């Protein structure tokens, strides 16, 4: 084999992680300038990894009909929210990536899993903290550490040797950026190393059937070569996000070969670890007295579960010549579009106004169904007219100012009714099977009608 090993130079973009055979000033894939860096790879060993990268799957083509399709065996991690987001437990032999900004709580979550699940023999590999530091954290978190084994190591080959000897039920590697392999010739944390380390772990997981949880750091921009290049290698990508000033953390599934990707779990960071918030609505809507202008509650759907949260807006006279628009937890381009709709279709002069938008609880939302709550909060702040605290919204805004229906409206309405809301604004084009008693469903067709109904 050694004779076929050849050195090859490739160029990786440090922004998007794509690979090119030559240097270019601008990355053709993501458009960033000066991000291509040179890497030497050993082609022989790379191919070796590729060829048998999915072992246990049989080395010959097989008839589709012969393949057993009974569902994959899943192992419960004894953490209701994490199990749910994975689609009902972690699948045997799967490689799960948990990405997130430094300090968000990835190590805490991944240590809490074995501590809360002593029935699983777990190998926790730490490349960032010493075994003593992990122990101190474990003491802080509490739980049962009798079946959790700590291994402080950064050379992945050593990790694999130990793991094969120990054959745990679950392996956790914190983090991919600190691990390195001898087969690639670059520094730990570089794109080549990250890819190779992940490929080695994938091979280990598939060969042994042991599920592996891999931690990866993502920078503030949410876009780093590391985890980005891993997305197509791993089976599941979970993103851990939230506002580091706030206590809430959201774990979101962005890729899942064995389940739905629209699932979302909410945690609260407390003095002794992350607490599962199984009913996020109750936490995300501070039930303050009516009388505050600029807040509106949206009825959102995350995957299969409806939940409600608060949108806060502040509209004030522009300080500078160009009005400022800023949004936390919401796409600022979408906010600009909604403001343009208000301006053109409903005649509100917002050009001279600064508009700030915030989604409570450090949540990031992208569902168009929040549009109606967003413009209602902006209008409420603009008029300094509070929206009654028992009112919520579910509707998308179109470019001509029309209010469009949103999917699974019945479930949103039921959740709002359950939480004690007495009025929900929806599109008049919505179709509904039945309306739960105790809640008034107000149908509005466009923005002017919303204004007339809401602020009369
Ligand atoms: P950590 O899990 O180390 O983050 P990551 O691995 O994503 O970098 O979390 C670190 C933060 O969480 C740190 O600022 C301290 C805080 N924290 C708590 O508030 N409570 C706790 O019980 C623990 C263990 C950490
Ligand atoms: Mg960490």
PDB file of N, CA and C in Angstrom, residues 60-61 74 121 189 194 208 218 229 283 300 321 376 433:
ATOM      1  N   UNK A  60     -20.556  -6.044  -1.996  1.00  0.00           N
ATOM      2  CA  UNK A  60     -21.046  -6.270  -3.340  1.00  0.00           C
ATOM      3  C   UNK A  60     -22.427  -5.634  -3.510  1.00  0.00           C
ATOM      4  N   UNK A  61     -22.773  -5.240  -4.721  1.00  0.00           N
ATOM      5  CA  UNK A  61     -24.141  -4.716  -4.892  1.00  0.00           C
ATOM      6  C   UNK A  61     -25.171  -5.788  -4.561  1.00  0.00           C
ATOM      7  N   UNK A  74     -32.649   1.828  17.969  1.00  0.00           N
ATOM      8  CA  UNK A  74     -32.362   3.113  18.618  1.00  0.00           C
ATOM      9  C   UNK A  74     -32.076   2.895  20.095  1.00  0.00           C
ATOM     10  N   UNK A 121     -22.882   2.405  29.035  1.00  0.00           N
ATOM     11  CA  UNK A 121     -21.445   2.516  29.284  1.00  0.00           C
ATOM     12  C   UNK A 121     -20.904   3.525  28.276  1.00  0.00           C
ATOM     13  N   UNK A 189      -7.459  20.973  13.750  1.00  0.00           N
ATOM     14  CA  UNK A 189      -8.415  22.058  13.532  1.00  0.00           C
ATOM     15  C   UNK A 189      -8.485  22.489  12.085  1.00  0.00           C
ATOM     16  N   UNK A 194      -9.988  17.837  10.165  1.00  0.00           N
ATOM     17  CA  UNK A 194     -11.379  17.664  10.583  1.00  0.00           C
ATOM     18  C   UNK A 194     -12.075  16.590   9.753  1.00  0.00           C
ATOM     19  N   UNK A 208     -18.565  -0.873  14.330  1.00  0.00           N
ATOM     20  CA  UNK A 208     -18.851  -1.429  15.652  1.00  0.00           C
ATOM     21  C   UNK A 208     -20.309  -1.292  16.054  1.00  0.00           C
ATOM     22  N   UNK A 218     -18.636  26.339  16.185  1.00  0.00           N
ATOM     23  CA  UNK A 218     -19.043  27.183  15.069  1.00  0.00           C
ATOM     24  C   UNK A 218     -18.829  28.613  15.534  1.00  0.00           C
ATOM     25  N   UNK A 229     -17.933  21.413   6.563  1.00  0.00           N
ATOM     26  CA  UNK A 229     -17.482  20.311   5.710  1.00  0.00           C
ATOM     27  C   UNK A 229     -17.927  18.962   6.264  1.00  0.00           C
ATOM     28  N   UNK A 283     -42.579  29.186  29.007  1.00  0.00           N
ATOM     29  CA  UNK A 283     -41.379  29.909  29.397  1.00  0.00           C
ATOM     30  C   UNK A 283     -41.167  31.152  28.527  1.00  0.00           C
ATOM     31  N   UNK A 300     -46.154  29.616  16.681  1.00  0.00           N
ATOM     32  CA  UNK A 300     -45.235  28.989  15.739  1.00  0.00           C
ATOM     33  C   UNK A 300     -45.359  27.476  15.822  1.00  0.00           C
ATOM     34  N   UNK A 321     -29.451  60.200   9.629  1.00  0.00           N
ATOM     35  CA  UNK A 321     -30.166  60.449   8.383  1.00  0.00           C
ATOM     36  C   UNK A 321     -30.766  59.163   7.826  1.00  0.00           C
ATOM     37  N   UNK A 376     -47.566  43.315  13.670  1.00  0.00           N
ATOM     38  CA  UNK A 376     -48.451  43.809  14.731  1.00  0.00           C
ATOM     39  C   UNK A 376     -47.645  44.460  15.841  1.00  0.00           C
ATOM     40  N   UNK A 433     -60.755  22.906  10.315  1.00  0.00           N
ATOM     41  CA  UNK A 433     -61.724  21.832  10.520  1.00  0.00           C
ATOM     42  C   UNK A 433     -62.654  22.188  11.671  1.00  0.00           C
TER      43      UNK A 433
END
